[in-house]
CSV table of C-alpha atoms in Angstrom, one decimal:
chain,number,residue,atom,x,y,z
L,1247,MET,CA,-0.4,-0.1,0.4
L,1248,LYS,CA,1.3,3.0,-1.4
L,1249,ILE,CA,1.3,6.5,1.6
L,1250,ALA,CA,2.0,9.8,1.1
L,1251,ILE,CA,2.0,11.6,4.5
L,1252,VAL,CA,2.1,15.7,4.0
L,1253,GLU,CA,3.8,17.7,6.9
L,1254,ASP,CA,5.6,20.5,7.0
L,1255,ASP,CA,7.3,19.3,10.4
L,1256,ILE,CA,10.5,17.6,9.9
L,1257,ASN,CA,10.2,16.4,14.0
L,1258,MET,CA,6.5,14.6,13.3
L,1259,ARG,CA,7.2,13.9,9.7
L,1260,LYS,CA,11.0,11.8,10.7
L,1261,SER,CA,8.8,10.2,13.8
L,1262,LEU,CA,6.4,8.8,11.5
L,1263,GLU,CA,8.8,7.5,9.2
L,1264,LEU,CA,10.7,5.7,11.4
L,1265,PHE,CA,7.5,4.1,13.0
L,1266,PHE,CA,6.2,2.7,9.7
L,1267,ALA,CA,9.4,1.5,8.1
L,1268,GLU,CA,9.2,-2.1,10.1
L,1269,HIS,CA,6.2,-2.6,8.4
L,1270,LYS,CA,7.0,-3.5,4.9
L,1271,ASP,CA,3.5,-4.0,3.1
L,1272,LEU,CA,3.0,-0.1,3.8
L,1273,HIS,CA,5.2,2.1,1.1
L,1274,ILE,CA,5.7,5.5,3.5
L,1275,VAL,CA,6.4,9.1,0.4
L,1276,SER,CA,6.8,11.7,3.0
L,1277,PHE,CA,6.2,15.8,1.3
L,1278,ARG,CA,7.1,18.9,3.7
L,1279,SER,CA,4.0,20.1,1.3
L,1280,PRO,CA,0.3,20.1,-0.2
L,1281,LYS,CA,2.2,22.2,-3.2
L,1282,ASP,CA,5.2,19.4,-3.7
L,1283,ALA,CA,2.5,16.7,-2.2
L,1284,LEU,CA,0.2,18.0,-5.6
L,1285,LYS,CA,2.9,17.7,-8.6
L,1286,GLU,CA,4.1,13.6,-8.1
L,1287,LEU,CA,0.6,12.2,-6.8
L,1288,ASP,CA,-1.1,10.0,-8.8
L,1289,SER,CA,-2.4,6.7,-9.0
L,1290,SER,CA,-0.3,4.5,-8.0
L,1291,TYR,CA,-0.9,6.1,-4.4
L,1292,GLN,CA,-3.9,4.9,-2.1
L,1293,LEU,CA,-3.7,6.8,1.2
L,1294,VAL,CA,-3.0,10.7,2.0
L,1295,ILE,CA,-2.5,11.7,5.6
L,1296,THR,CA,-2.1,15.1,5.9
L,1297,ASP,CA,-1.9,18.1,8.6
L,1298,LEU,CA,-4.2,20.9,8.2
L,1299,ASN,CA,-1.9,23.5,9.3
L,1300,MET,CA,0.7,24.1,6.5
L,1301,PRO,CA,1.5,27.3,5.0
L,1302,HIS,CA,1.8,28.5,1.2
L,1303,MET,CA,-1.7,25.9,1.0
L,1304,ASN,CA,-4.0,24.4,4.1
L,1305,GLY,CA,-4.4,21.1,4.7
L,1306,LEU,CA,-8.6,21.7,3.8
L,1307,GLU,CA,-7.1,23.2,0.3
L,1308,PHE,CA,-5.0,20.1,-0.6
L,1309,LEU,CA,-8.1,17.9,0.7
L,1310,LYS,CA,-10.4,19.8,-2.1
L,1311,GLN,CA,-7.9,19.4,-4.0
L,1312,LEU,CA,-7.5,15.8,-4.3
L,1313,ASN,CA,-11.2,16.1,-4.3
L,1314,ASN,CA,-11.4,11.9,-2.5
L,1315,ARG,CA,-9.8,10.4,-4.9
L,1316,TYR,CA,-7.7,8.5,-2.5
L,1317,GLU,CA,-8.1,8.1,1.4
L,1318,MET,CA,-7.1,10.6,3.4
L,1319,ILE,CA,-6.5,10.6,7.3
L,1320,VAL,CA,-6.1,14.3,8.7
L,1321,ILE,CA,-3.7,15.0,11.6
L,1322,THR,CA,-3.0,18.0,13.6
L,1323,GLY,CA,-1.9,19.5,16.7
L,1324,ASN,CA,-4.5,22.6,15.9
L,1325,ALA,CA,-8.7,21.0,15.8
L,1326,THR,CA,-11.5,22.8,16.4
L,1327,LEU,CA,-14.5,21.9,15.4
L,1328,HIS,CA,-15.1,23.9,12.6
L,1329,SER,CA,-12.2,22.3,10.8
L,1330,ALA,CA,-13.4,18.9,12.1
L,1331,ILE,CA,-16.2,19.5,10.4
L,1332,ASP,CA,-14.8,20.2,6.8
L,1333,SER,CA,-12.7,17.2,6.9
L,1334,ILE,CA,-15.7,15.7,7.0
L,1335,ARG,CA,-17.5,16.4,4.7
L,1336,LEU,CA,-14.6,16.3,1.8
L,1337,GLY,CA,-14.4,12.7,2.7
L,1338,VAL,CA,-12.1,12.2,5.5
L,1339,LYS,CA,-12.4,9.1,7.3
L,1340,ASP,CA,-9.9,9.9,10.5
L,1341,PHE,CA,-9.3,12.6,12.3
L,1342,PHE,CA,-6.2,12.9,14.3
L,1343,GLN,CA,-5.0,15.4,16.7
L,1344,LYS,CA,-1.7,16.3,17.5
L,1345,PRO,CA,0.1,13.8,20.3
L,1346,PHE,CA,-1.5,11.3,19.5
L,1347,GLU,CA,-0.5,7.4,20.0
L,1348,PRO,CA,0.8,6.0,16.3
L,1349,GLU,CA,-0.7,2.6,17.2
L,1350,LEU,CA,-4.0,4.5,16.8
L,1351,LEU,CA,-2.9,6.4,13.2
L,1352,LEU,CA,-1.6,2.4,12.7
L,1353,GLU,CA,-4.9,1.3,12.7
L,1354,ALA,CA,-6.3,3.2,10.5
L,1355,ILE,CA,-4.2,2.8,8.0
L,1356,TYR,CA,-5.1,-0.7,8.0
L,1357,ARG,CA,-8.7,-0.1,8.1
L,1358,SER,CA,-8.4,1.8,5.3
L,1359,LYS,CA,-6.5,-0.6,3.2
L,1360,LYS,CA,-9.2,-3.3,4.5
L,1361,VAL,CA,-11.7,-1.1,2.7
L,1362,ILE,CA,-9.9,-0.5,-0.5
L,1363,GLU,CA,-8.9,-4.6,-0.9
L,1364,PHE,CA,-12.9,-4.6,0.1
L,1365,GLN,CA,-13.5,-2.5,-2.6
L,1366,LYS,CA,-11.2,-3.8,-5.2
L,1367,SER,CA,-12.9,-8.0,-5.2
L,1368,HIS,CA,-16.6,-6.5,-4.3
L,1369,THR,CA,-18.3,-4.2,-6.8
L,1370,LYS,CA,-21.1,-2.6,-5.7
L,1371,THR,CA,-23.8,-3.6,-7.7
L,1372,THR,CA,-27.9,-2.4,-7.5
L,1373,THR,CA,-29.7,-5.3,-7.2
L,1374,LYS,CA,-33.3,-5.9,-6.8
L,1375,ALA,CA,-33.0,-5.9,-2.9
L,1376,SER,CA,-30.8,-2.5,-2.8
L,1377,THR,CA,-33.9,-1.6,-5.6
L,1378,THR,CA,-35.9,-2.3,-3.0
L,1379,ILE,CA,-34.1,-0.9,-0.1
L,1380,ASN,CA,-33.7,2.3,-1.7
L,1381,ARG,CA,-36.9,3.0,-3.2
L,1382,HIS,CA,-38.0,5.5,0.6
L,1383,ASN,CA,-40.1,8.6,1.1
L,1384,PRO,CA,-37.2,11.4,1.0
L,1385,PHE,CA,-37.0,10.7,4.7
L,1386,VAL,CA,-35.8,7.2,6.4
L,1387,ALA,CA,-37.3,8.0,9.9
L,1388,ILE,CA,-39.3,10.8,11.7
L,1389,SER,CA,-37.8,13.2,14.4
L,1390,PRO,CA,-40.6,16.0,16.0
L,1391,SER,CA,-37.4,18.3,14.4
L,1392,LEU,CA,-37.9,16.7,11.6
L,1393,GLU,CA,-41.8,16.9,12.0
L,1394,SER,CA,-42.4,20.4,12.1
L,1395,ILE,CA,-40.2,21.4,9.3
L,1396,LYS,CA,-41.8,19.1,6.8
L,1397,ALA,CA,-44.8,20.9,7.5
L,1398,GLN,CA,-43.4,24.3,7.3
L,1399,VAL,CA,-42.1,23.5,4.0
L,1400,LEU,CA,-45.1,22.2,2.9
L,1401,LYS,CA,-47.0,24.8,3.2
L,1402,ALA,CA,-44.0,27.2,0.7
L,1403,ALA,CA,-44.0,24.1,-1.8
L,1404,PRO,CA,-47.2,24.5,-3.8
L,1405,THR,CA,-45.7,28.1,-4.4
L,1406,ASP,CA,-43.4,29.7,-6.5
L,1407,SER,CA,-41.6,31.3,-3.5
L,1408,SER,CA,-38.2,31.4,-3.1
L,1409,ILE,CA,-36.5,29.6,0.0
L,1410,LEU,CA,-33.3,29.1,1.8
L,1411,LEU,CA,-32.7,26.2,3.6
L,1412,MET,CA,-30.0,27.1,5.8
L,1413,GLY,CA,-27.8,24.5,7.8
L,1414,ALA,CA,-25.0,23.0,9.0
L,1415,SER,CA,-23.1,20.8,6.5
L,1416,GLY,CA,-24.7,17.4,6.1
L,1417,VAL,CA,-28.5,18.0,7.5
L,1418,GLY,CA,-29.6,16.4,4.1
L,1419,LYS,CA,-30.7,20.1,2.4
L,1420,GLU,CA,-30.8,19.0,-0.5
L,1421,VAL,CA,-32.8,15.8,0.5
L,1422,PHE,CA,-34.8,19.0,1.5
L,1423,ALA,CA,-34.9,20.4,-1.9
L,1424,ARG,CA,-36.4,17.6,-3.5
L,1425,PHE,CA,-38.7,17.5,-1.3
L,1426,ILE,CA,-40.4,20.7,-1.9
L,1427,HIS,CA,-40.2,20.5,-6.3
L,1428,GLU,CA,-41.7,16.8,-5.7
L,1429,HIS,CA,-44.6,18.6,-3.3
L,1430,SER,CA,-45.2,21.3,-6.2
L,1431,THR,CA,-46.5,22.7,-9.3
L,1432,ARG,CA,-43.9,21.8,-11.1
L,1433,SER,CA,-43.3,18.8,-10.7
L,1434,LYS,CA,-42.9,17.1,-13.1
L,1435,LYS,CA,-40.4,19.8,-14.2
L,1436,PRO,CA,-36.5,19.6,-13.9
L,1437,PHE,CA,-35.1,19.7,-11.0
L,1438,ILE,CA,-31.6,20.8,-11.5
L,1439,ALA,CA,-28.8,21.2,-9.1
L,1440,ILE,CA,-25.9,23.3,-8.8
L,1441,ASN,CA,-23.1,23.0,-5.9
L,1442,MET,CA,-21.5,26.7,-5.6
L,1443,ALA,CA,-18.2,25.3,-3.5
L,1444,ALA,CA,-18.1,22.4,-6.7
L,1445,ILE,CA,-17.0,24.7,-9.3
L,1446,PRO,CA,-14.1,27.2,-9.7
L,1447,GLU,CA,-15.7,30.6,-10.5
L,1448,HIS,CA,-14.1,30.2,-14.2
L,1449,LEU,CA,-17.0,28.3,-14.6
L,1450,LEU,CA,-19.4,28.5,-12.5
L,1451,GLU,CA,-20.5,31.6,-14.8
L,1452,SER,CA,-20.9,29.4,-18.2
L,1453,GLU,CA,-22.4,26.4,-15.9
L,1454,LEU,CA,-25.8,29.0,-14.7
L,1455,PHE,CA,-25.4,31.4,-18.0
L,1456,GLY,CA,-24.6,28.9,-20.5
L,1457,TYR,CA,-22.9,30.0,-23.4
L,1458,GLU,CA,-22.4,30.4,-27.2
L,1459,LYS,CA,-20.0,29.0,-30.0
L,1460,GLY,CA,-17.0,30.9,-30.0
L,1461,ALA,CA,-18.0,32.9,-27.0
L,1462,PHE,CA,-14.5,31.0,-26.6
L,1463,THR,CA,-11.1,29.2,-27.2
L,1464,ASP,CA,-13.0,25.7,-26.0
L,1465,ALA,CA,-16.4,27.0,-27.2
L,1466,ILE,CA,-16.9,24.3,-29.7
L,1467,ALA,CA,-20.7,24.6,-29.3
L,1468,THR,CA,-23.3,26.0,-28.3
L,1469,LYS,CA,-24.1,25.5,-24.6
L,1470,GLN,CA,-27.5,25.6,-22.6
L,1471,GLY,CA,-26.8,27.1,-19.5
L,1472,LEU,CA,-29.1,25.7,-15.6
L,1473,PHE,CA,-31.6,28.4,-16.1
L,1474,GLU,CA,-32.6,26.8,-19.4
L,1475,LEU,CA,-32.2,23.6,-17.7
L,1476,ALA,CA,-34.9,24.1,-14.9
L,1477,ASP,CA,-37.4,25.9,-17.1
L,1478,GLY,CA,-40.5,25.4,-15.4
L,1479,GLY,CA,-38.6,23.8,-13.0
L,1480,THR,CA,-37.3,24.3,-10.0
L,1481,LEU,CA,-33.1,25.2,-10.1
L,1482,PHE,CA,-31.6,24.5,-6.7
L,1483,LEU,CA,-28.9,26.0,-5.5
L,1484,ASP,CA,-26.5,24.9,-3.6
L,1485,GLU,CA,-23.4,26.3,-0.9
L,1486,ILE,CA,-25.0,29.5,-2.1
L,1487,GLY,CA,-22.4,31.6,-0.1
L,1488,GLU,CA,-19.3,30.6,-2.4
L,1489,MET,CA,-21.1,32.5,-5.2
L,1490,PRO,CA,-18.2,34.7,-6.0
L,1491,ILE,CA,-19.8,38.6,-5.5
L,1492,MET,CA,-18.6,39.2,-9.2
L,1493,LEU,CA,-21.6,36.9,-10.1
L,1494,GLN,CA,-24.6,37.4,-7.5
L,1495,ALA,CA,-24.7,40.9,-9.6
L,1496,LYS,CA,-25.7,38.8,-12.5
L,1497,LEU,CA,-28.0,36.0,-10.5
L,1498,LEU,CA,-30.3,39.0,-8.9
L,1499,ARG,CA,-30.2,40.7,-12.6
L,1500,ALA,CA,-31.9,37.6,-13.7
L,1501,ILE,CA,-33.9,36.5,-11.1
L,1502,GLN,CA,-35.5,40.1,-10.8
L,1503,GLU,CA,-36.0,40.0,-15.2
L,1504,LYS,CA,-37.2,35.6,-15.4
L,1505,GLU,CA,-34.1,35.5,-18.1
L,1506,ALA,CA,-30.5,34.9,-19.0
L,1507,THR,CA,-27.9,35.6,-21.8
L,1508,ARG,CA,-25.6,33.2,-22.3
L,1509,LEU,CA,-21.9,33.8,-22.2
L,1510,GLY,CA,-20.4,35.8,-26.2
L,1511,GLY,CA,-25.2,35.7,-26.9
L,1512,SER,CA,-26.4,39.4,-27.4
L,1513,LYS,CA,-30.4,37.6,-27.0
L,1514,PRO,CA,-31.9,37.8,-24.1
L,1515,ILE,CA,-33.0,33.6,-23.1
L,1516,SER,CA,-36.7,34.1,-20.9
L,1517,PHE,CA,-36.9,31.6,-18.4
L,1518,ASP,CA,-39.3,30.3,-15.7
L,1519,VAL,CA,-37.6,28.2,-12.5
L,1520,ARG,CA,-38.4,28.5,-9.0
L,1521,PHE,CA,-35.6,29.5,-6.8
L,1522,VAL,CA,-34.6,26.7,-3.4
L,1523,SER,CA,-31.3,28.2,-1.8
L,1524,ALA,CA,-29.3,26.2,0.8
L,1525,THR,CA,-26.6,27.6,2.6
L,1526,ASN,CA,-24.7,26.6,6.1
L,1527,ALA,CA,-22.7,30.2,6.1
L,1528,ASN,CA,-23.8,33.4,7.5
L,1529,LEU,CA,-24.9,34.7,4.7
L,1530,GLU,CA,-25.8,37.8,7.5
L,1531,GLN,CA,-21.8,37.9,8.2
L,1532,LYS,CA,-21.2,38.2,4.8
L,1533,ILE,CA,-22.7,41.1,4.2
L,1534,ALA,CA,-21.3,43.0,7.2
L,1535,GLN,CA,-18.0,41.7,5.5
L,1536,LYS,CA,-19.5,42.5,2.0
L,1537,ALA,CA,-19.1,38.8,0.7
L,1538,PHE,CA,-22.8,38.4,0.2
L,1539,ARG,CA,-24.7,41.1,-2.1
L,1540,GLU,CA,-28.4,42.1,0.9
L,1541,ASP,CA,-30.0,42.1,-1.9
L,1542,LEU,CA,-29.6,38.5,-3.4
L,1543,PHE,CA,-30.0,37.5,-0.2
L,1544,TYR,CA,-33.6,39.1,0.7
L,1545,ARG,CA,-33.9,38.1,-3.0
L,1546,LEU,CA,-33.4,34.1,-2.0
L,1547,GLN,CA,-34.6,33.9,0.8
L,1548,THR,CA,-38.7,35.4,1.0
L,1549,ILE,CA,-39.3,31.5,2.7
L,1550,PRO,CA,-36.1,30.9,5.2
L,1551,VAL,CA,-36.3,27.6,6.4
L,1552,LEU,CA,-33.9,26.1,8.8
L,1553,ILE,CA,-33.0,22.7,9.2
L,1554,PRO,CA,-31.6,21.5,12.8
L,1555,PRO,CA,-28.5,19.4,13.2
L,1556,LEU,CA,-28.8,15.5,12.8
L,1557,LYS,CA,-27.9,15.5,17.9
L,1558,GLU,CA,-31.7,17.3,17.9
L,1559,ARG,CA,-33.1,14.8,15.5
L,1560,ILE,CA,-31.7,11.6,17.5
L,1561,GLU,CA,-35.1,9.8,17.3
L,1562,GLU,CA,-33.0,9.5,13.8
L,1563,ILE,CA,-29.9,8.1,14.0
L,1564,LEU,CA,-31.1,4.3,14.5
L,1565,PRO,CA,-33.6,3.8,11.3
L,1566,ILE,CA,-31.2,6.2,9.7
L,1567,ALA,CA,-27.9,3.7,10.6
L,1568,GLN,CA,-30.7,1.1,10.0
L,1569,TRP,CA,-31.6,2.0,6.8
L,1570,LYS,CA,-28.2,2.8,5.6
L,1571,LEU,CA,-26.9,-0.8,6.6
L,1572,ASP,CA,-29.4,-3.0,5.1
L,1573,LEU,CA,-28.5,-0.4,1.7
L,1574,VAL,CA,-24.3,-1.5,2.1
L,1575,LEU,CA,-25.4,-5.5,3.0
L,1576,ALA,CA,-27.1,-5.4,0.4
L,1577,GLN,CA,-25.5,-3.3,-2.5
L,1578,TYR,CA,-22.1,-5.7,-1.7
L,1579,ASN,CA,-24.4,-9.2,-2.0
L,1580,LEU,CA,-22.6,-9.6,2.2
L,1581,PRO,CA,-24.2,-11.4,4.7
L,1582,PRO,CA,-27.2,-10.5,8.0
L,1583,LYS,CA,-25.3,-7.9,10.5
L,1584,THR,CA,-26.7,-6.7,13.1
L,1585,PHE,CA,-25.7,-3.4,15.7
L,1586,THR,CA,-25.4,-4.3,19.5
L,1587,LYS,CA,-26.9,-2.8,22.4
L,1588,GLU,CA,-23.4,-0.9,22.6
L,1589,ALA,CA,-22.8,-0.4,19.2
L,1590,LYS,CA,-26.7,1.5,19.0
L,1591,GLU,CA,-25.9,3.5,22.4
L,1592,ALA,CA,-22.5,5.1,20.5
L,1593,LEU,CA,-24.4,5.9,17.5
L,1594,LEU,CA,-27.0,8.0,20.1
L,1595,SER,CA,-23.9,9.4,22.3
L,1596,TYR,CA,-22.2,11.0,19.5
L,1597,GLU,CA,-22.7,14.1,18.7
L,1598,TRP,CA,-21.5,13.8,14.9
L,1599,HIS,CA,-20.7,17.3,14.4
L,1600,GLY,CA,-20.7,16.4,10.2
L,1601,ASN,CA,-24.9,15.5,10.6
L,1602,ILE,CA,-26.6,12.4,8.5
L,1603,ARG,CA,-23.3,12.7,6.1
L,1604,GLU,CA,-20.7,12.0,7.9
L,1605,LEU,CA,-23.2,9.8,9.7
L,1606,LEU,CA,-24.0,7.4,6.9
L,1607,SER,CA,-20.4,7.2,6.1
L,1608,VAL,CA,-19.3,5.4,9.0
L,1609,ILE,CA,-22.1,2.7,9.4
L,1610,GLU,CA,-20.5,1.9,5.6
L,1611,ARG,CA,-17.5,0.7,6.5
L,1612,ALA,CA,-19.0,-0.6,9.8
L,1613,ALA,CA,-20.6,-2.4,7.8
L,1614,ILE,CA,-17.5,-3.8,5.0
L,1615,LEU,CA,-15.0,-3.9,8.2
L,1616,SER,CA,-17.2,-5.7,10.8
L,1617,ASP,CA,-17.9,-10.0,10.9
L,1618,GLU,CA,-21.6,-10.3,11.8
L,1619,VAL,CA,-21.7,-7.8,14.7
L,1620,ILE,CA,-21.3,-4.2,14.5
L,1621,THR,CA,-19.6,-3.0,18.1
L,1622,PRO,CA,-18.3,-0.4,19.3
L,1623,LYS,CA,-14.9,-0.4,18.2
L,1624,ASP,CA,-16.2,-1.0,13.6
L,1625,LEU,CA,-18.1,2.5,14.0
L,1626,PHE,CA,-14.0,3.8,15.7
L,1627,LEU,CA,-16.2,6.5,17.2
L,1628,ASP,CA,-13.5,8.5,19.2
L,1629,SER,CA,-10.6,9.2,16.9
L,1630,ARG,CA,-13.1,11.8,15.1
L,1631,LYS,CA,-13.5,14.5,18.3
L,1632,THR,CA,-12.3,16.9,18.4
L,1633,ARG,CA,-11.1,19.1,21.8
L,1634,GLU,CA,-13.5,21.1,21.8
L,1635,SER,CA,-16.4,18.9,20.8
L,1636,SER,CA,-14.9,17.6,24.4
L,1637,LYS,CA,-15.4,21.0,25.8
L,1638,ILE,CA,-18.8,21.2,24.1
L,1639,GLU,CA,-19.6,18.6,25.5
L,1640,PHE,CA,-18.8,19.2,29.5
L,1641,LEU,CA,-20.5,22.7,28.4
L,1642,GLU,CA,-23.7,21.4,28.2
L,1643,LYS,CA,-23.7,19.2,31.2
L,1644,GLN,CA,-23.6,22.4,33.0
L,1645,LEU,CA,-25.7,24.8,31.3
L,1646,LEU,CA,-27.9,21.8,31.4
L,1647,CYS,CA,-27.6,21.0,35.1
L,1648,GLU,CA,-28.2,24.8,35.6
L,1649,VAL,CA,-31.1,25.4,34.0
L,1650,LEU,CA,-32.6,22.4,35.4
L,1651,GLN,CA,-31.9,23.7,39.0
L,1652,ASP,CA,-33.6,26.5,38.0
L,1653,SER,CA,-36.6,24.7,37.2
L,1654,ASP,CA,-36.3,23.0,40.6
L,1655,ASN,CA,-36.0,19.8,38.3
L,1656,ASP,CA,-38.9,20.1,36.5
L,1657,ILE,CA,-38.9,18.6,32.9
L,1658,ALA,CA,-41.4,20.1,31.0
L,1659,LYS,CA,-40.6,23.5,32.3
L,1660,ALA,CA,-36.8,22.6,31.5
L,1661,SER,CA,-36.8,21.2,28.1
L,1662,LYS,CA,-38.9,24.8,27.0
L,1663,ILE,CA,-36.5,26.5,28.7
L,1664,LEU,CA,-33.6,25.0,27.0
L,1665,GLY,CA,-35.8,24.6,23.6
L,1666,MET,CA,-36.5,21.2,23.2
L,1667,SER,CA,-38.1,18.0,23.3
L,1668,GLU,CA,-38.7,16.9,26.8
L,1669,GLU,CA,-37.2,13.3,24.7
L,1670,ILE,CA,-34.8,14.8,23.7
L,1671,LEU,CA,-34.0,16.2,26.9
L,1672,GLN,CA,-34.4,12.9,28.6
L,1673,TYR,CA,-32.0,10.9,26.6
L,1674,LYS,CA,-29.0,13.9,27.8
L,1675,LEU,CA,-29.9,13.6,31.0
L,1676,ALA,CA,-29.0,9.7,30.5
L,1677,LYS,CA,-26.1,10.5,28.4
L,1678,TYR,CA,-24.7,12.7,31.4
L,1679,ASP,CA,-25.5,10.3,34.2
L,1680,ILE,CA,-28.1,13.5,35.3
L,1681,GLN,CA,-30.2,12.7,38.1
L,1682,ALA,CA,-33.7,14.5,37.7
L,1683,VAL,CA,-37.3,13.8,38.1
L,1684,SER,CA,-39.9,13.9,35.9
L,1685,LYS,CA,-43.0,16.5,37.8
L,1686,ASP,CA,-46.9,15.1,36.5
């Protein structure tokens, strides 16, 4: 297995090289910077281990450029909750904070190796069983929070009002966008999605507006833009907060005028499109920083919808986990597997900062690596926790204790103050071993 280690600290780099030297099945190649690594990385590499805080190009930008071509592990001395979430979103499976035990990193490497070997020997197929499992209501599970949001968007769906979906990365914003489209009068027309953060700035304009033949060097034929392709239907603008400021004025005009001009063209093309946007960024903060247009913000958020994180939708965790497990087993034609009681408790007690996307990733890997039963060790959640996560848990426990004390141990009163259901509050009290008396 060929592994790239990208680390600017020479002491850490050399220490890892020495530690792995005795493992002859691991071929280690070290780089002192992401830019050096990008010049050499090719298809012979299978795993990349990278620091996050490095000069010239940080680790997150490096991970973006890798674009999931390799298994990825992060090691860093200055982990924050934000960087951990961004790493998960970019496909990182394991996240280690310095100092760490090199044996744990070695375990993670061999887990990745096993996954790679499994995927080489097993082809993911679309079987009748997997099709049946995958043919579900857009929402695999229900919770009070989810039902409340569904009720809200079902009122807005039949209208043509622009909807802005807000929430952390991985909460299911695109699922909600499709749900809105399917319950609108446009459901028989196209649903077109574009991720603003995934497309280079110089290509984004041509994707949205299209271009005429000869508009630029590579424009060998006319191309329709997404406004045209979505005509009559819904255009979903994901990660709208990442849209370059220079393009925002053009988008605003297109929305207002309901027409757009292809690059290199002179004739405006009319379109009839319903806009649904999504962001995990604080757009009001971006407006204050002059990074997002205020007039575009108000145009897009006629109806704002805030989707809560998975940790506030605890009732959904185990059903989603079971659905994903059944799907992976069917896709790879694997024998039945079950979660142990301890594994279920681990799933419920983990914070899921990467939300549903992180949960699905953890379950897929556990389904591949486990034997007949899935244990907490197969989930390997401990390495994903940052020091900041531990601090948040400490502060949350302190808050719960204070609110309970102020509420005279009245669960109903405390849950109302905290803005969470009694069921979730009871779960959190059990998680932190806080004693309270429920009053009728």
